[in-house]
Structure formats: structure tokens, C-alpha cells
mmCIF file of C-alpha atoms in Angstrom:
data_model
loop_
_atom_site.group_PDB
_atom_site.id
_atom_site.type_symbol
_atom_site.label_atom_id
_atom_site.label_comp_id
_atom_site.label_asym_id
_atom_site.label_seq_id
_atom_site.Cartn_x
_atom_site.Cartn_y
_atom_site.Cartn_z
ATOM 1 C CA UNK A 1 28.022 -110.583 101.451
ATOM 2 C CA UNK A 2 24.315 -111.193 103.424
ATOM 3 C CA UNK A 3 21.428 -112.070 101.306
ATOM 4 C CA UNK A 4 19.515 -108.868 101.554
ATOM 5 C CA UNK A 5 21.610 -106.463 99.999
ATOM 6 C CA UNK A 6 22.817 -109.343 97.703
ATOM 7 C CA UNK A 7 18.676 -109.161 96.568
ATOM 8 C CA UNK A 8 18.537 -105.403 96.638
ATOM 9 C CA UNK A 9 21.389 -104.839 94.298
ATOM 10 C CA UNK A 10 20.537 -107.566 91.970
ATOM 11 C CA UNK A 11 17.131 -106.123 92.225
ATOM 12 C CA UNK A 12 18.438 -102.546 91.381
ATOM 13 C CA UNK A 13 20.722 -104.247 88.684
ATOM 14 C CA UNK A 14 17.805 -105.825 86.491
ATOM 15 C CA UNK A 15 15.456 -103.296 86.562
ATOM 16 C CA UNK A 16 17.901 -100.566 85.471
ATOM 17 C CA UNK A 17 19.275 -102.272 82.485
ATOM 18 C CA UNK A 18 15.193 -103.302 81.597
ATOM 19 C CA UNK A 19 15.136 -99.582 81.265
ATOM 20 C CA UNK A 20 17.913 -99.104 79.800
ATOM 21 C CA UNK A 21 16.533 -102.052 77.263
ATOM 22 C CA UNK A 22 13.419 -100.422 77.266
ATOM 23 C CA UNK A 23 14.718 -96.677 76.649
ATOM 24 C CA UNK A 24 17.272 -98.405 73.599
ATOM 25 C CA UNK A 25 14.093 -99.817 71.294
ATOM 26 C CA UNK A 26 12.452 -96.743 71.807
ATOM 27 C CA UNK A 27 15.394 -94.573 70.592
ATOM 28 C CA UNK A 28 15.519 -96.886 67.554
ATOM 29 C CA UNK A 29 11.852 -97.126 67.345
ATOM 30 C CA UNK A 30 10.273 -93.658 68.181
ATOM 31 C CA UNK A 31 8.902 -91.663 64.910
ATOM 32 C CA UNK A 32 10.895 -87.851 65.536
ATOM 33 C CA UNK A 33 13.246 -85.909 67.598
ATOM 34 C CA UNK A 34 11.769 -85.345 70.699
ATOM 35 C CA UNK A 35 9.961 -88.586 71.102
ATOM 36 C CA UNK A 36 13.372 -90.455 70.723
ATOM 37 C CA UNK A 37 14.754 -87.638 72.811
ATOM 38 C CA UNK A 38 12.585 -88.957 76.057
ATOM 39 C CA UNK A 39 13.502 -92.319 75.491
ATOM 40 C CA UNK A 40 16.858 -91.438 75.746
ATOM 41 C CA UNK A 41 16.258 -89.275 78.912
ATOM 42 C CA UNK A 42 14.489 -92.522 80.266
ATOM 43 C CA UNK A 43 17.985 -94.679 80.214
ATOM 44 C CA UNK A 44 20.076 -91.359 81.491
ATOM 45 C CA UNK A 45 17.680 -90.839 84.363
ATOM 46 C CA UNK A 46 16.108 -94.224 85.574
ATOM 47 C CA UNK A 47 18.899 -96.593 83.872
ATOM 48 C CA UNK A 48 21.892 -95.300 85.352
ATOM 49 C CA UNK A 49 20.732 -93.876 88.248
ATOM 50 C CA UNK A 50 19.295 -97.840 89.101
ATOM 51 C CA UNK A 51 22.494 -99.305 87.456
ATOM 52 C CA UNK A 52 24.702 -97.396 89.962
ATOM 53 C CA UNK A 53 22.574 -97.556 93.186
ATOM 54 C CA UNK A 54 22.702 -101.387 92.890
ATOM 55 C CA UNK A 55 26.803 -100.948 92.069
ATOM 56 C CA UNK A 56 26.600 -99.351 95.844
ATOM 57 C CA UNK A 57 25.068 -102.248 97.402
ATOM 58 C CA UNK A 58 27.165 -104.290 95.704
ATOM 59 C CA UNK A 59 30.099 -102.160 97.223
ATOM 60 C CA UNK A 60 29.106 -101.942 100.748
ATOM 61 C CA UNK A 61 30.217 -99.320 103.170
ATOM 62 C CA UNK A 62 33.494 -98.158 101.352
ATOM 63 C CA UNK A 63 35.280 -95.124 99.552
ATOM 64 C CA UNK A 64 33.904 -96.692 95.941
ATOM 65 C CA UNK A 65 30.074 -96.491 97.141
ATOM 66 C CA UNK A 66 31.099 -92.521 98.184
ATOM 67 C CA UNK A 67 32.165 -91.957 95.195
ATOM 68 C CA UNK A 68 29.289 -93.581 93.177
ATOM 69 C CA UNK A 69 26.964 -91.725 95.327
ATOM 70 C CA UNK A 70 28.644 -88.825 93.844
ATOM 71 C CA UNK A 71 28.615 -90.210 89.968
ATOM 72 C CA UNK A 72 24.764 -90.726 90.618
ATOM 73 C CA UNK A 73 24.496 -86.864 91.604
ATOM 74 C CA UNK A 74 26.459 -85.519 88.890
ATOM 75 C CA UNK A 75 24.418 -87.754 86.892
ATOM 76 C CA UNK A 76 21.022 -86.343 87.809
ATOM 77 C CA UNK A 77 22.549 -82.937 87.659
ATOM 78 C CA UNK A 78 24.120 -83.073 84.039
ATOM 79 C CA UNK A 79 22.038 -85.129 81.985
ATOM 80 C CA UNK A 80 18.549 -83.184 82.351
ATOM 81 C CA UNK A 81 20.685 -80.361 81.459
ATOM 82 C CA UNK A 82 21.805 -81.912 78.624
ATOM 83 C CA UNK A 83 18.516 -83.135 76.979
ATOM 84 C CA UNK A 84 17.422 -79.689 78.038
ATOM 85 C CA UNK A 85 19.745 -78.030 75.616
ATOM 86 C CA UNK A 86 19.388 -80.288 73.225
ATOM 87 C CA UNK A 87 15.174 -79.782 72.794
ATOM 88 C CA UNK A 88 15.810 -76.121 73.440
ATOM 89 C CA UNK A 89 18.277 -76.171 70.058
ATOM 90 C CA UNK A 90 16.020 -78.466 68.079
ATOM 91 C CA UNK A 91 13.335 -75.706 69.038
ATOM 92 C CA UNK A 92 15.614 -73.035 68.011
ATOM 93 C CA UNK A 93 16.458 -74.791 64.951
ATOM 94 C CA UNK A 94 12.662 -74.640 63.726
ATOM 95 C CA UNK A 95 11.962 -78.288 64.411
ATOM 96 C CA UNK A 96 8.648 -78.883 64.712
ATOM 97 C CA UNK A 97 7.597 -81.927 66.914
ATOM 98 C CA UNK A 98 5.180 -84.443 65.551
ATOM 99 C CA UNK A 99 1.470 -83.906 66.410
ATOM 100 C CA UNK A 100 -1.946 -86.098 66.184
ATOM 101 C CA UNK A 101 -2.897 -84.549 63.231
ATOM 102 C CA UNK A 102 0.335 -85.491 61.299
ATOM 103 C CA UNK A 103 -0.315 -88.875 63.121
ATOM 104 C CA UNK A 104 -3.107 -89.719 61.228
ATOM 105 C CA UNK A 105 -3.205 -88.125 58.077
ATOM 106 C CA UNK B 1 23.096 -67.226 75.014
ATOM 107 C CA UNK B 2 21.883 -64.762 77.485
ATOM 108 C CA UNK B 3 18.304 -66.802 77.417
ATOM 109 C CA UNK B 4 19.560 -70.140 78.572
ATOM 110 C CA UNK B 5 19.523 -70.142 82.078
ATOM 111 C CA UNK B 6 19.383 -73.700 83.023
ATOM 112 C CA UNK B 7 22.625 -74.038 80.957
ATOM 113 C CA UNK B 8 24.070 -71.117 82.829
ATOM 114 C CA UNK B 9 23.099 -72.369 86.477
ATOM 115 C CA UNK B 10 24.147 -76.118 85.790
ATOM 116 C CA UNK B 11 27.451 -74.643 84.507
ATOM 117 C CA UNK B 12 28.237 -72.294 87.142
ATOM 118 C CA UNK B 13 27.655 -75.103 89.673
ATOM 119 C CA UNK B 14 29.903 -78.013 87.347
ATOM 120 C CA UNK B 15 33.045 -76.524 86.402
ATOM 121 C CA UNK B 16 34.700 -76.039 89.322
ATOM 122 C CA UNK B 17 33.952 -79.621 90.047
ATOM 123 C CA UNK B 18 35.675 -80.464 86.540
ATOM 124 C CA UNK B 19 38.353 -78.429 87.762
ATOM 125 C CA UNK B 20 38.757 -80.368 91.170
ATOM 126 C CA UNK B 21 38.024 -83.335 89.806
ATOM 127 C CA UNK B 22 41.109 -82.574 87.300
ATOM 128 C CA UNK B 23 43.057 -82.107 90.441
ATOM 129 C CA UNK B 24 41.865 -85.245 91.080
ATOM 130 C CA UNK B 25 42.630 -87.125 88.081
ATOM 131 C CA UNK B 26 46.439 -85.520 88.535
ATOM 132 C CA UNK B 27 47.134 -86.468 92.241
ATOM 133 C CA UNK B 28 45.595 -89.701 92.548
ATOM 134 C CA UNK B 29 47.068 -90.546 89.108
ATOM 135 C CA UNK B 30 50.223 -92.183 91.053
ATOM 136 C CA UNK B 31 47.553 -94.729 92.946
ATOM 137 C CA UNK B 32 44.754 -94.806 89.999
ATOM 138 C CA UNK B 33 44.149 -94.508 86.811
ATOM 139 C CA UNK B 34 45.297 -90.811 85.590
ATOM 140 C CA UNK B 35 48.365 -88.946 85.048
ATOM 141 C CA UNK B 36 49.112 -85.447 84.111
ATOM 142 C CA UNK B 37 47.886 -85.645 80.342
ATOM 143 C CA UNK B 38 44.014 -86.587 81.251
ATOM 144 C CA UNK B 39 44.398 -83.449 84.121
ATOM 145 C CA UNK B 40 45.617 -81.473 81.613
ATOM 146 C CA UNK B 41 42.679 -82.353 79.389
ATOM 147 C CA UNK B 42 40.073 -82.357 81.845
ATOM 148 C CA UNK B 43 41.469 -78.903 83.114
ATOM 149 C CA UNK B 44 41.129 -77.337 80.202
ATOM 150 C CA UNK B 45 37.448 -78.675 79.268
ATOM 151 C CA UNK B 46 36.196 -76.987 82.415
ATOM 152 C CA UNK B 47 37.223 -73.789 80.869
ATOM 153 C CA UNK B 48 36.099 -74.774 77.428
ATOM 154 C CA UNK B 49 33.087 -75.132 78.638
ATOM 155 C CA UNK B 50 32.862 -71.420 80.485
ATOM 156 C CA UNK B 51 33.713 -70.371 76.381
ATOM 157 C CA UNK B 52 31.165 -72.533 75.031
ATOM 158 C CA UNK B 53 28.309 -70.994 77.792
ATOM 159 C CA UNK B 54 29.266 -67.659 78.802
ATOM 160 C CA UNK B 55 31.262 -66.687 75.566
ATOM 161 C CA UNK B 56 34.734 -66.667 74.345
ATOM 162 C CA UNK B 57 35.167 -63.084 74.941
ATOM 163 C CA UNK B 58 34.344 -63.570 78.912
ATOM 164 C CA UNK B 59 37.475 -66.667 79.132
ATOM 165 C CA UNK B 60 39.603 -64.519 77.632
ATOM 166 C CA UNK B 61 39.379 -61.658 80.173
ATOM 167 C CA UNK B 62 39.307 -64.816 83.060
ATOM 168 C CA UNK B 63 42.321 -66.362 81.194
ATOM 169 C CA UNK B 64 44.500 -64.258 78.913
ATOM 170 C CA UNK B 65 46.380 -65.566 76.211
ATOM 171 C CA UNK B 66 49.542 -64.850 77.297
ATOM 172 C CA UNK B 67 49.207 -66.033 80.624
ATOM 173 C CA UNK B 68 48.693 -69.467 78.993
ATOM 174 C CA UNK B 69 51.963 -68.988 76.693
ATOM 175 C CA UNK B 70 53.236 -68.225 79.808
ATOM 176 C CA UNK B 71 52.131 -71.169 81.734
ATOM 177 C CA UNK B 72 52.896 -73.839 78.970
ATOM 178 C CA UNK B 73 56.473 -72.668 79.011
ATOM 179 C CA UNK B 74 56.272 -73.109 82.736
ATOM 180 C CA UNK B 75 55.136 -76.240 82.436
ATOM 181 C CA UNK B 76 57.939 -77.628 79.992
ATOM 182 C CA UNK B 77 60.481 -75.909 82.222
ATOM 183 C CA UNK B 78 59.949 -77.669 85.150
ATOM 184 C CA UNK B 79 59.711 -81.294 82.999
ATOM 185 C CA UNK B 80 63.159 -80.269 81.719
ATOM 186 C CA UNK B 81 64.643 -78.870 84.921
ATOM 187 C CA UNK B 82 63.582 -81.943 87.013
ATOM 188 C CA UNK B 83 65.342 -83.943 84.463
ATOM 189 C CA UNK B 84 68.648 -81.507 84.347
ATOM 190 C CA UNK B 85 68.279 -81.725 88.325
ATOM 191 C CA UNK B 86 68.895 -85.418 87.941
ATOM 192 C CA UNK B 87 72.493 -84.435 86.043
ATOM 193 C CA UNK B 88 73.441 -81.835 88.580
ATOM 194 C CA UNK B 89 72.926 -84.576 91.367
ATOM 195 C CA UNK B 90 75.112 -87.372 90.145
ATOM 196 C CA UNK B 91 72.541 -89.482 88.212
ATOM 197 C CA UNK B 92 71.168 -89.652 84.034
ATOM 198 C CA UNK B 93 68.982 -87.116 82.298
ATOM 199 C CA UNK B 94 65.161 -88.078 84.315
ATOM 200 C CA UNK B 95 66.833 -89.819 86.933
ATOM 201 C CA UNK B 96 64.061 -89.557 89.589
ATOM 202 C CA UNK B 97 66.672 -91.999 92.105
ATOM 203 C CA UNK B 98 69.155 -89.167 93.425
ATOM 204 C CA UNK B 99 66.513 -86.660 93.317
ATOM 205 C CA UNK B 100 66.377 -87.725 97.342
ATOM 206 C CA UNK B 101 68.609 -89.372 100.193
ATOM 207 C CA UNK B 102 66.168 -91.922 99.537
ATOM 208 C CA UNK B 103 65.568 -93.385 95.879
ATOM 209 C CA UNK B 104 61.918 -94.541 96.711
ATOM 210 C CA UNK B 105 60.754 -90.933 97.938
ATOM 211 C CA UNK B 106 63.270 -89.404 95.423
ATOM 212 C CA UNK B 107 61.326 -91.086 92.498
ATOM 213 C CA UNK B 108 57.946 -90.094 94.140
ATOM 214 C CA UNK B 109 59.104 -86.497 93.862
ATOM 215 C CA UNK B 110 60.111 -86.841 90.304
ATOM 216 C CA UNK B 111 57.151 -88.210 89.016
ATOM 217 C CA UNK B 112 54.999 -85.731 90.648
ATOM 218 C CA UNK B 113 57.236 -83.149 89.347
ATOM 219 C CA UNK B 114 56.946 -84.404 85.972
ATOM 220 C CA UNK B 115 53.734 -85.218 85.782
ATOM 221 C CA UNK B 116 52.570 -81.802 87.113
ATOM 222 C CA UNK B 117 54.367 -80.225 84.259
ATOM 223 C CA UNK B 118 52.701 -82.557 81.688
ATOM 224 C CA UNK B 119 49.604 -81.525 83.415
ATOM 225 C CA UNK B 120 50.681 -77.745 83.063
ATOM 226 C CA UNK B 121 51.489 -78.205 79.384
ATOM 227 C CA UNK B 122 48.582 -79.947 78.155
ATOM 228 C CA UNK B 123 45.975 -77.682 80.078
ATOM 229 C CA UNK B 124 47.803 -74.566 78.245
ATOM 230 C CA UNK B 125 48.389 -75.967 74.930
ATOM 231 C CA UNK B 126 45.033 -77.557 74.548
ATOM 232 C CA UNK B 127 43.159 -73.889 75.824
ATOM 233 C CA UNK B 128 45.556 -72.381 73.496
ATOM 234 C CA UNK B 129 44.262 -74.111 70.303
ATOM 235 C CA UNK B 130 40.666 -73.527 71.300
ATOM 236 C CA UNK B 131 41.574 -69.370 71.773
ATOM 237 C CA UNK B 132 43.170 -69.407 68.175
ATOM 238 C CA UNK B 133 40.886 -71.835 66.291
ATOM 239 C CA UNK B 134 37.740 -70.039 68.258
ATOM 240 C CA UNK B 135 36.638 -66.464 66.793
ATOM 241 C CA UNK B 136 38.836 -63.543 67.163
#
């Protein structure tokens, strides 16, 4: 392996798991539902997404980086949808996300 | 459900990949990891997943109920008749060797064989609980 892709995947590497480090304490730390909710989109989007294209450089030119290419797709494709239908049923549900107001007082 | 689109779009554009990528998972399962159980399973979640977003009434007309009664006995008749086939040809019950001239391609063909009626089986069975345990 050359030294440039070696740097670009370990590059890719850290920075997604800092997100996905990042997106974890605000899950745990976040006050309500949808707050925690976009922290959690944060390590489905950015984390794996990251995680994966520095996977490909790691792979090189072979059938496994295809078919990561195609996990990162189906990736970007699925989870949206999923936190999607997950805000739209807390919605329906007559959750009420947290405001200023209820902030402060 | 008629007012969740995005749901509607992702799904018409995802299962047939879960169902291709359950072909997958069935195939490659004699070079990877897979086999005809995890096929089966992921078969079947493609169409669970049609129930869960379009309805259950809308899989049913796709995929009746019989047909899958149907197709489950299929599916445990061909395990059971490549195994018998192994008697008739000179060998033990699931004797994959004298399946061919050759015993290497002859146990190639009877793993496919039985691992495409595993797949069969589980794919039926498993949409056949959700049709009975889901609403009438």
C-alpha cells in the first residue's frame, strides 16, 4: 500500500468514528426525542458513510470496494428514511418537541 | 399509510434489492457467508416489508396464501427427493457423491439442491406466520 491512500483512509477512518463519538454523547446527552433523534442521524449519515469510504481506500481497486460503494448507497438511501419515519410517528403520536420557552422556565 | 410518501418511494425502490440481494445471500452462500436459511429470511422480509408499507391486504393479492402452502411443500420435496435420489443411485440417504459421474460436481449439485429447498421453506414458512399472526 502507497502512503497517500494509506493517509486518506486513516484520515476518513478517524474522523468518522469522532462523529460517531460525537453523535453517541449526544444521544445519551440530548434533553428529548428529536434532539437525540439528530444526533443519531449524525453517526448514520456522516459516521458510516466516512467509516466505509476510508474501508474503500483501504481496499483498493477490488470487488470488496464495489460492494462497499454499494453499502454506502443503501446507507444514504435507508437511514434518512428511517429517522424520517421515526419523527413523522413521534409527530403522529402527539409528541411535542422541546421549545425555548420550556428551556427556560 | 396513504400519507407517507417518502416511506412509499424508498420502499418501492429497496425491496427488490432485498429480494436480489436474498438471491445473493443463497448463491454465493457456497463461497461466502450464507446459505439457504438467511435467503429464506431475507426473502421473506422484502415482502414483510411491502405488508408493513402498502398493507397486508395488498401482499396477499401479490402473494396468496396458498401459493405459499404450496411453495413450502415444494420446498421440502425437493430436500427430500435430492436425498431419496441419493438411494435410487447407489449411495446413503443425502449422499450428494453419486448424485454425478463426478463426486466433486455431484456434491456441488446436492448442496445447491438442498440448500435451495431450505431457502424455499424458510421464505414460505416464515411469510406464512406473518399472514396468520397479521390481521385477517
Amino acid at each position: 500500500m502507497s502512503l497517500i491512500p494509506d493517509i486518506i483512509s486513516w484520515f476518513c477512518l478517524v474522523t468518522g468514528g469522532m462523529f460517531v463519538v460525537i453523535g453517541a454523547i449526544g444521544l445519551l446527552r440530548f434533553p428529548d426525542f428529536f434532539t437525540r433523534l439528530h444526533a443519531a442521524s449524525v453517526i448514520e449519515t456522516m459516521g458510516s458513510i466516512l467509516i466505509v469510504v476510508g474501508l474503500v481506500f483501504q481496499a483498493g481497486l477490488t470487488l470488496v470496494s464495489v460492494k462497499l460503494v454499494l453499502l454506502v448507497i443503501f446507507i444514504m438511501f435507508t437511514s434518512p428514511t428511517a429517522a424520517h419515519a421515526l419523527a413523522k410517528s413521534a409527530l403522529h403520536g402527539k409528541l411535542e418537541p422541546i421549545t425555548v420557552e420550556d428551556n427556560e422556565s | 399509510m396513504e400519507h407517507h410518501i417518502v416511506l412509499r418511494v424508498i420502499a418501492k425502490f429497496v425491496i427488490p434489492m432485498i429480494l436480489l440481494f436474498a438471491l445473493y445471500v443463497q448463491f454465493h452462500g457456497d463461497y461466502g457467508p450464507g446459505g439457504g436459511f438467511q435467503a429464506g429470511v431475507i426473502f421473506a422480509v422484502g415482502f414483510i416489508l411491502h405488508a408493513l408499507i402498502f398493507g397486508i391486504d395488498h401482499t396477499r393479492e401479490v402473494l396468496h396464501l396458498q401459493t405459499l402452502r404450496i411453495s413450502a411443500a415444494l420446498g421440502l420435496m425437493l430436500y427430500l427427493g435430492t436425498g431419496i435420489a441419493g438411494i435410487l443411485m447407489g449411495g446413503n440417504f443425502l449422499d450428494y457423491s453419486v448424485l454425478s459421474a463426478d463426486p466433486v460436481s455431484g456434491q456441488l449439485l446436492g448442496i445447491f439442491l438442498i440448500e435451495l429447498g431450505v431457502g424455499i421453506t424458510v421464505a414460505s414458512v416464515m411469510l406464512t406466520l406473518f399472514y396468520i399472526f397479521a390481521r385477517p
